[in-house]
């Protein structure tokens, strides 16, 4: 029966009696936590110590930020260190999306107290300690705020099933007209157990999703009612309370073909149950991580098919608690003959991260909207079998499933612990997050994380005390254990095929005073101790608190060197990784390490064939050695370190004997200022060096591994001369490039002998200039999809070719830098 004009008037009167009230349009924005601030890259959290102590009733052993900031949105903890009178930390760069967080104090007795900043608005009704923030970006533009969006209001009603007054939340589209001739179609969205109706707004960003869909004409204008049907009788709650209240308060249709129903979790289960018990009441039904319960009969299936225009099911990855329930739902639907669509398994997300995508997809298919086809969303995979997690007690090292879900499980040795976490470099820039584990009935601790992709290193934390993974018998020199998950990232850190990599051997040497010392030595594949030319050598040092095993066991040096060698991006060399603990650096290096290495390996002692590099403390010693002993090493690399003191330097001797001195630093590296001060001093002295630009990362191996990857290809390479650089990139500073267009970069390379070079791999970088000073550089983006920032030699054109994508560049002065080996060609230009 159609919704008549008279019933519409009655509904308006009833709505007035129910006192429908407008509510905040964007609850995620309303959570104004002044302890939280951000710039374009990082989010900063600063909690006054005095306030924290007052809130939790004592001085905590640790104060942490807990949030969905871990890999793939995993709930993780970041320690807030005491900095002056504040607990402080930063996190980033974060992927675009919605984040929720709380502050948690762990007291000396291991009890925990969670809180939000006092006075900040409640961001998530069902989680009163949470605040939220939204990181905008192109990938989440579909759930960003819309200036002229729809309106959200509360709808109070009486629940007979729950015997209480309840409130639903209603979104009406822009231009909603309660007097228009045609009633609006309506979508009912049900929340899950433990949630409130408002969670669709607070964590689901339903308003923003619907605003964007309607604004882009990707969905029909509709009214959306968000409600909690959890009660002794969810069917009665919906059909006898929520639906009548919505019809009384809004100009919505009662026709089946204009009504849709969907839910998340138990709300999805309720939607399927109502589909079975009241087939035809809703022509469109969506199950977001739902289940069916008992088998569907043939009679039920026939009625469902007759009254349903669309039944579409959704599920997150294997970490979705409803993953197996959804599998059984699909089997049930198929066996009974119910017509349905399956969106496929979302490989990346579960929970609200997936449900937001589900709402976007489902709402765009309702009420005759023409859009995507009936199949799965792009990148989603089939659900062919239930997920069977590893059996209890079966995991000795982390278990990696085919989709990159990693399960950690301890033994029973910590059965009496109060809390156990995994502490690893899970953060976007390699900072360390703690991921909580759950105690199992047998006393083991377990958790699953993912999907992960790439290289990680971790340790356990048991009641606040760091513990090495007891099952790790491979890494014997460091506290961390290694985890590599094959995927699309960190290719340079992956193991090469068996038998294709170099060899790591242990070099023993006399450290003086009868003390035996050790170094790891990497030799390249095909290393020939009898070849005519000696191999060039890199002496690579660890940092403070580390040892000679750190570069191999944590820093992935072998994998980096193996991959560079197989890729043809490095000169075959020997790499010696000594121990610098407890010795005078230069004495140990010059009198013990170098002589022993030269005796045991076929390496050169010519300074042009020797390189010295180190991280942190090793970087400081490297720089000091470079300046105090010119002519010993032609190549210098300093990763996160500056000068301990400013020595008297023979500047001409240093410059003349150095082919490359390259310094590195992370942007949240605590040595950043130290490194910058050292570079200013080097510049003032006239000492020639390169700064690699500020890398995104902390004082940690994520930064240092990236530094080593960048540094190695620059060693012992021929010197090149650039030629044939065509306008508009002549390099005299007068060239003008139009942003948003493809700019051709064409050039030739010749060696010092004048012969044409065709087998180099020049890399291109861009740096903005401010006040004539060149800033941090970033890799130039190529026009070709899936390409890197490397120019390729074109035999047809007899030149190197790189088509530069200038989209997104702000107007101003820039420098385009072409790197090949240790040679750099800089092109000054203007972007407008």
Short mmCIF file of C-alpha atoms in Angstrom, two decimals, residues 168-523:
data_model
loop_
_atom_site.label_atom_id
_atom_site.label_comp_id
_atom_site.label_asym_id
_atom_site.label_seq_id
_atom_site.Cartn_x
_atom_site.Cartn_y
_atom_site.Cartn_z
CA UNK A 168 17.24 5.42 16.36
CA UNK A 169 19.29 7.72 14.16
CA UNK A 170 17.98 8.91 10.79
CA UNK A 171 19.82 10.37 7.79
CA UNK A 172 17.83 12.32 5.23
CA UNK A 173 19.36 13.34 1.89
CA UNK A 174 20.12 16.94 0.90
CA UNK A 175 16.91 18.67 -0.14
CA UNK A 176 14.73 16.19 1.72
CA UNK A 177 11.11 17.23 1.07
CA UNK A 178 8.50 15.87 3.48
CA UNK A 179 5.75 17.07 1.14
CA UNK A 180 6.96 15.74 -2.20
CA UNK A 181 4.56 13.56 -4.17
CA UNK A 182 6.61 10.39 -4.09
CA UNK A 183 7.66 8.87 -0.79
CA UNK A 184 11.37 8.23 -0.30
CA UNK A 185 12.80 4.73 -0.37
CA UNK A 186 14.26 3.69 2.97
CA UNK A 187 17.26 1.66 4.14
CA UNK A 188 17.30 0.24 7.68
CA UNK A 189 20.77 -0.38 9.11
CA UNK A 190 21.05 -2.61 12.20
CA UNK A 191 23.95 -2.46 14.64
CA UNK A 192 25.68 -5.45 16.22
CA UNK A 193 25.58 -6.66 19.79
CA UNK A 194 27.42 -4.30 22.12
CA UNK A 195 27.01 -1.38 19.75
CA UNK A 196 24.54 1.47 19.65
CA UNK A 197 22.70 2.85 16.65
CA UNK A 198 25.04 5.83 16.71
CA UNK A 199 28.02 3.63 15.94
CA UNK A 200 26.98 3.73 12.29
CA UNK A 201 27.91 7.42 12.46
CA UNK A 202 30.72 7.29 14.99
CA UNK A 203 32.79 4.48 13.47
CA UNK A 204 30.86 3.67 10.30
CA UNK A 205 30.92 7.22 8.89
CA UNK A 206 27.52 6.44 7.40
CA UNK A 207 26.64 10.10 6.98
CA UNK A 208 29.77 10.88 4.98
CA UNK A 209 29.42 7.73 2.86
CA UNK A 210 25.80 8.49 2.03
CA UNK A 211 26.52 12.18 1.41
CA UNK A 212 29.24 11.29 -1.11
CA UNK A 213 27.16 8.65 -2.86
CA UNK A 214 24.19 10.96 -3.37
CA UNK A 215 26.36 13.95 -4.31
CA UNK A 216 28.09 11.85 -6.95
CA UNK A 217 24.76 10.40 -8.14
CA UNK A 218 26.05 6.95 -7.26
CA UNK A 219 23.02 6.22 -5.09
CA UNK A 220 19.36 7.16 -5.11
CA UNK A 221 18.25 9.78 -2.58
CA UNK A 222 16.85 7.75 0.29
CA UNK A 223 16.15 7.93 4.00
CA UNK A 224 18.43 5.77 6.13
CA UNK A 225 17.35 4.61 9.58
CA UNK A 226 20.15 3.35 11.86
CA UNK A 227 18.87 1.32 14.77
CA UNK A 228 19.64 -1.22 17.47
CA UNK A 229 17.30 -4.18 17.15
CA UNK A 230 19.05 -6.28 19.77
CA UNK A 231 16.36 -7.56 22.12
CA UNK A 232 14.55 -10.75 23.05
CA UNK A 233 12.71 -10.46 19.72
CA UNK A 234 14.71 -8.51 17.08
CA UNK A 235 12.01 -9.14 14.45
CA UNK A 236 9.35 -7.49 16.59
CA UNK A 237 11.76 -4.71 17.52
CA UNK A 238 12.25 -3.84 13.87
CA UNK A 239 8.82 -4.48 12.36
CA UNK A 240 6.62 -3.40 15.29
CA UNK A 241 8.64 -0.53 16.75
CA UNK A 242 11.42 0.86 14.55
CA UNK A 243 9.61 0.73 11.19
CA UNK A 244 6.33 2.30 12.49
CA UNK A 245 8.25 5.07 14.24
CA UNK A 246 10.24 5.80 11.08
CA UNK A 247 7.07 5.88 8.95
CA UNK A 248 5.41 8.20 11.44
CA UNK A 249 8.35 10.57 11.48
CA UNK A 250 9.45 10.58 7.84
CA UNK A 251 8.03 10.60 4.36
CA UNK A 252 9.12 7.07 3.48
CA UNK A 253 7.55 4.35 1.41
CA UNK A 254 5.99 1.20 2.83
CA UNK A 255 6.24 -0.63 -0.46
CA UNK A 256 8.51 -3.66 -0.44
CA UNK A 257 10.48 -2.62 -3.53
CA UNK A 258 11.34 0.69 -1.81
CA UNK A 259 12.61 -0.84 1.43
CA UNK A 260 16.06 -2.24 2.19
CA UNK A 261 17.56 -3.88 5.25
CA UNK A 262 21.19 -4.51 6.22
CA UNK A 263 23.23 -5.03 9.35
CA UNK A 264 26.65 -5.78 10.75
CA UNK A 265 27.52 -8.79 12.94
CA UNK A 266 24.44 -9.79 14.93
CA UNK A 267 22.57 -7.08 13.01
CA UNK A 268 23.41 -8.97 9.80
CA UNK A 269 22.21 -12.20 11.41
CA UNK A 270 18.95 -10.43 12.30
CA UNK A 271 18.59 -9.17 8.72
CA UNK A 272 18.89 -12.73 7.38
CA UNK A 273 16.47 -14.02 10.00
CA UNK A 274 13.87 -11.36 9.09
CA UNK A 275 14.41 -12.14 5.40
CA UNK A 276 13.39 -15.73 6.20
CA UNK A 277 10.51 -15.00 8.53
CA UNK A 278 9.08 -12.05 6.60
CA UNK A 279 10.09 -12.62 2.96
CA UNK A 280 9.09 -9.73 0.74
CA UNK A 281 9.03 -7.15 3.53
CA UNK A 282 12.35 -5.82 2.26
CA UNK A 283 13.24 -6.18 -1.41
CA UNK A 284 16.92 -5.50 -0.72
CA UNK A 285 18.86 -7.24 2.04
CA UNK A 286 22.56 -6.97 2.91
CA UNK A 287 24.53 -9.14 5.32
CA UNK A 288 27.77 -7.55 6.54
CA UNK A 289 29.60 -10.38 8.37
CA UNK A 290 26.44 -12.33 9.16
CA UNK A 291 25.14 -15.87 9.53
CA UNK A 292 22.00 -17.91 8.84
CA UNK A 293 21.66 -20.35 11.73
CA UNK A 294 19.60 -23.39 10.81
CA UNK A 295 19.39 -24.58 7.17
CA UNK A 296 17.05 -22.69 4.85
CA UNK A 297 14.19 -24.83 3.57
CA UNK A 298 13.12 -25.04 -0.05
CA UNK A 299 9.84 -23.32 0.84
CA UNK A 300 11.70 -20.46 2.52
CA UNK A 301 14.00 -20.17 -0.48
CA UNK A 302 11.07 -19.95 -2.87
CA UNK A 303 9.44 -17.18 -0.84
CA UNK A 304 12.73 -15.31 -0.48
CA UNK A 305 13.40 -15.42 -4.22
CA UNK A 306 9.89 -14.23 -5.00
CA UNK A 307 10.01 -11.22 -2.71
CA UNK A 308 13.67 -10.21 -2.94
CA UNK A 309 15.31 -8.17 -5.68
CA UNK A 310 18.80 -8.26 -4.15
CA UNK A 311 20.45 -10.29 -1.41
CA UNK A 312 24.12 -9.44 -1.15
CA UNK A 313 26.56 -10.85 1.41
CA UNK A 314 29.88 -9.47 2.64
CA UNK A 315 32.75 -10.58 4.88
CA UNK A 316 36.17 -9.37 6.00
CA UNK A 317 39.40 -11.36 5.98
CA UNK A 318 40.07 -14.41 8.17
CA UNK A 319 40.32 -12.16 11.24
CA UNK A 320 36.61 -11.37 10.86
CA UNK A 321 34.89 -13.30 13.71
CA UNK A 322 32.05 -14.07 11.27
CA UNK A 323 34.34 -15.46 8.56
CA UNK A 324 33.33 -19.10 9.05
CA UNK A 325 29.72 -18.13 9.76
CA UNK A 326 29.64 -16.36 6.41
CA UNK A 327 31.07 -19.42 4.70
CA UNK A 328 28.30 -21.55 6.15
CA UNK A 329 25.74 -18.89 5.17
CA UNK A 330 26.93 -19.05 1.56
CA UNK A 331 26.72 -22.84 1.57
CA UNK A 332 23.26 -22.65 3.11
CA UNK A 333 22.00 -20.15 0.53
CA UNK A 334 23.42 -22.11 -2.37
CA UNK A 335 22.09 -25.50 -1.22
CA UNK A 336 18.60 -24.13 -0.63
CA UNK A 337 18.45 -22.38 -3.99
CA UNK A 338 18.32 -18.80 -2.74
CA UNK A 339 19.49 -16.29 -5.32
CA UNK A 340 22.23 -14.09 -3.89
CA UNK A 341 25.39 -12.18 -4.65
CA UNK A 342 28.67 -12.41 -2.76
CA UNK A 343 31.03 -9.45 -2.61
CA UNK A 344 34.01 -11.74 -2.01
CA UNK A 345 36.42 -11.81 0.91
CA UNK A 346 37.88 -8.39 1.67
CA UNK A 347 41.57 -9.40 1.88
CA UNK A 348 42.71 -6.31 3.75
CA UNK A 349 40.08 -5.47 6.33
CA UNK A 350 37.62 -6.69 8.94
CA UNK A 351 35.25 -4.88 11.30
CA UNK A 352 34.30 -1.29 10.56
CA UNK A 353 37.10 -0.86 8.02
CA UNK A 354 35.32 -3.51 5.94
CA UNK A 355 31.76 -2.55 6.89
CA UNK A 356 32.21 1.00 5.66
CA UNK A 357 33.16 -0.40 2.26
CA UNK A 358 30.17 -2.76 2.47
CA UNK A 359 27.77 0.13 3.08
CA UNK A 360 29.22 2.07 0.18
CA UNK A 361 28.81 -0.91 -2.15
CA UNK A 362 25.35 -1.94 -0.93
CA UNK A 363 23.75 1.52 -0.94
CA UNK A 364 24.93 2.08 -4.51
CA UNK A 365 22.87 -0.94 -5.67
CA UNK A 366 19.49 -0.03 -4.17
CA UNK A 367 16.17 1.08 -5.63
CA UNK A 368 17.08 0.80 -9.30
CA UNK A 369 20.47 2.51 -9.12
CA UNK A 370 22.56 1.31 -12.03
CA UNK A 371 26.18 0.72 -11.16
CA UNK A 372 28.51 -2.18 -10.55
CA UNK A 373 27.74 -5.72 -11.70
CA UNK A 374 26.66 -8.62 -9.50
CA UNK A 375 30.12 -10.03 -8.86
CA UNK A 376 32.72 -9.47 -6.15
CA UNK A 377 34.43 -6.14 -5.61
CA UNK A 378 37.78 -5.66 -7.27
CA UNK A 379 40.57 -7.48 -5.46
CA UNK A 380 38.23 -9.56 -3.31
CA UNK A 381 38.77 -13.32 -3.32
CA UNK A 382 36.38 -16.29 -3.23
CA UNK A 383 35.43 -17.97 0.05
CA UNK A 384 35.94 -21.65 -0.67
CA UNK A 385 36.46 -23.15 2.78
CA UNK A 386 36.25 -22.25 6.47
CA UNK A 387 39.34 -20.90 8.14
CA UNK A 388 41.13 -23.36 10.38
CA UNK A 389 43.62 -21.60 12.66
CA UNK A 390 46.76 -23.45 13.71
CA UNK A 391 46.05 -25.94 16.48
CA UNK A 392 47.01 -24.99 20.02
CA UNK A 393 50.61 -25.85 20.74
CA UNK A 394 51.45 -26.36 17.06
CA UNK A 395 53.30 -23.09 16.49
CA UNK A 396 57.01 -22.87 17.21
CA UNK A 397 57.70 -19.88 14.96
CA UNK A 398 55.02 -17.44 13.76
CA UNK A 399 52.54 -19.14 11.43
CA UNK A 400 51.93 -17.36 8.12
CA UNK A 401 48.84 -18.30 6.15
CA UNK A 402 48.51 -17.84 2.36
CA UNK A 403 46.76 -14.48 2.83
CA UNK A 404 49.50 -13.02 5.06
CA UNK A 405 47.69 -13.49 8.37
CA UNK A 406 50.35 -14.18 10.99
CA UNK A 407 49.59 -16.09 14.19
CA UNK A 408 51.92 -15.84 17.17
CA UNK A 409 51.75 -18.29 20.04
CA UNK A 410 53.98 -18.64 23.08
CA UNK A 411 54.66 -21.75 25.08
CA UNK A 412 53.27 -22.26 28.57
CA UNK A 413 56.32 -20.73 30.28
CA UNK A 414 54.41 -17.47 30.83
CA UNK A 415 51.16 -19.05 31.99
CA UNK A 416 51.22 -17.00 35.20
CA UNK A 417 51.86 -13.66 33.50
CA UNK A 418 49.28 -10.88 33.79
CA UNK A 419 49.87 -9.52 30.29
CA UNK A 420 51.96 -10.48 27.28
CA UNK A 421 52.40 -8.38 24.15
CA UNK A 422 54.41 -8.59 20.94
CA UNK A 423 56.68 -5.60 20.51
CA UNK A 424 57.74 -5.04 16.92
CA UNK A 425 58.44 -2.47 14.23
CA UNK A 426 54.82 -2.53 13.10
CA UNK A 427 54.46 1.25 12.74
CA UNK A 428 54.23 2.86 9.30
CA UNK A 429 57.74 4.30 9.68
CA UNK A 430 59.26 1.44 11.67
CA UNK A 431 58.51 2.64 15.18
CA UNK A 432 57.76 -0.04 17.74
CA UNK A 433 54.17 -0.90 18.67
CA UNK A 434 52.97 -3.45 21.21
CA UNK A 435 50.21 -5.80 20.07
CA UNK A 436 48.30 -7.48 22.92
CA UNK A 437 48.06 -11.26 23.11
CA UNK A 438 45.20 -13.30 24.57
CA UNK A 439 45.77 -15.96 27.19
CA UNK A 440 44.53 -19.39 26.13
CA UNK A 441 42.99 -22.03 28.44
CA UNK A 442 46.22 -24.06 28.42
CA UNK A 443 48.31 -21.07 29.57
CA UNK A 444 49.71 -20.14 26.19
CA UNK A 445 49.38 -16.63 24.80
CA UNK A 446 48.19 -16.16 21.21
CA UNK A 447 47.17 -13.51 18.72
CA UNK A 448 46.72 -13.19 14.96
CA UNK A 449 47.68 -10.08 13.01
CA UNK A 450 47.36 -9.08 9.42
CA UNK A 451 47.47 -9.21 6.65
CA UNK A 452 51.17 -8.40 6.94
CA UNK A 453 53.50 -7.81 4.04
CA UNK A 454 57.28 -7.51 4.19
CA UNK A 455 59.93 -7.66 6.88
CA UNK A 456 59.42 -7.22 10.63
CA UNK A 457 61.42 -7.88 13.76
CA UNK A 458 59.87 -8.46 17.15
CA UNK A 459 60.25 -9.57 20.74
CA UNK A 460 57.80 -10.46 23.50
CA UNK A 461 57.07 -8.26 26.54
CA UNK A 462 55.97 -10.25 29.59
CA UNK A 463 54.57 -8.18 32.47
CA UNK A 464 56.63 -5.26 31.21
CA UNK A 465 59.90 -7.21 30.77
CA UNK A 466 61.40 -7.76 27.28
CA UNK A 467 61.82 -11.40 26.31
CA UNK A 468 63.36 -12.91 23.21
CA UNK A 469 61.19 -15.45 21.42
CA UNK A 470 62.27 -18.70 23.12
CA UNK A 471 61.59 -20.66 19.93
CA UNK A 472 64.08 -18.56 17.92
CA UNK A 473 67.37 -20.47 17.71
CA UNK A 474 68.57 -18.72 14.54
CA UNK A 475 69.20 -15.18 15.79
CA UNK A 476 71.67 -15.61 18.61
CA UNK A 477 73.31 -12.20 18.85
CA UNK A 478 70.26 -9.92 19.20
CA UNK A 479 67.05 -9.69 21.23
CA UNK A 480 64.88 -9.46 18.13
CA UNK A 481 63.53 -12.29 16.02
CA UNK A 482 62.94 -11.96 12.30
CA UNK A 483 59.66 -12.31 10.44
CA UNK A 484 59.38 -12.00 6.67
CA UNK A 485 55.99 -12.21 5.00
CA UNK A 486 56.26 -12.45 1.20
CA UNK A 487 54.19 -9.83 -0.58
CA UNK A 488 54.40 -6.67 -2.62
CA UNK A 489 56.76 -4.67 -0.38
CA UNK A 490 60.28 -5.00 0.96
CA UNK A 491 61.48 -6.97 -2.07
CA UNK A 492 65.06 -6.00 -1.28
CA UNK A 493 64.73 -7.66 2.13
CA UNK A 494 63.45 -11.00 0.82
CA UNK A 495 65.56 -14.14 0.72
CA UNK A 496 66.90 -14.86 -2.76
CA UNK A 497 66.44 -18.34 -4.28
CA UNK A 498 68.45 -21.07 -2.61
CA UNK A 499 72.03 -21.14 -3.86
CA UNK A 500 71.79 -17.75 -5.59
CA UNK A 501 72.97 -15.51 -2.75
CA UNK A 502 76.32 -14.66 -1.28
CA UNK A 503 78.02 -16.38 1.62
CA UNK A 504 78.24 -15.13 5.21
CA UNK A 505 81.25 -16.40 7.15
CA UNK A 506 82.62 -15.68 10.60
CA UNK A 507 85.99 -13.96 10.74
CA UNK A 508 87.95 -14.34 13.96
CA UNK A 509 90.72 -11.89 14.69
CA UNK A 510 93.04 -10.88 17.49
CA UNK A 511 91.71 -7.74 19.10
CA UNK A 512 94.92 -7.09 21.04
CA UNK A 513 95.85 -8.10 24.56
CA UNK A 514 95.03 -11.69 23.62
CA UNK A 515 91.32 -10.97 23.17
CA UNK A 516 89.56 -12.87 20.39
CA UNK A 517 87.07 -10.79 18.40
CA UNK A 518 84.63 -11.53 15.61
CA UNK A 519 83.18 -10.07 12.43
CA UNK A 520 80.66 -11.34 9.91
CA UNK A 521 81.85 -11.19 6.31
CA UNK A 522 79.64 -11.34 3.21
CA UNK A 523 81.23 -12.46 -0.03
#
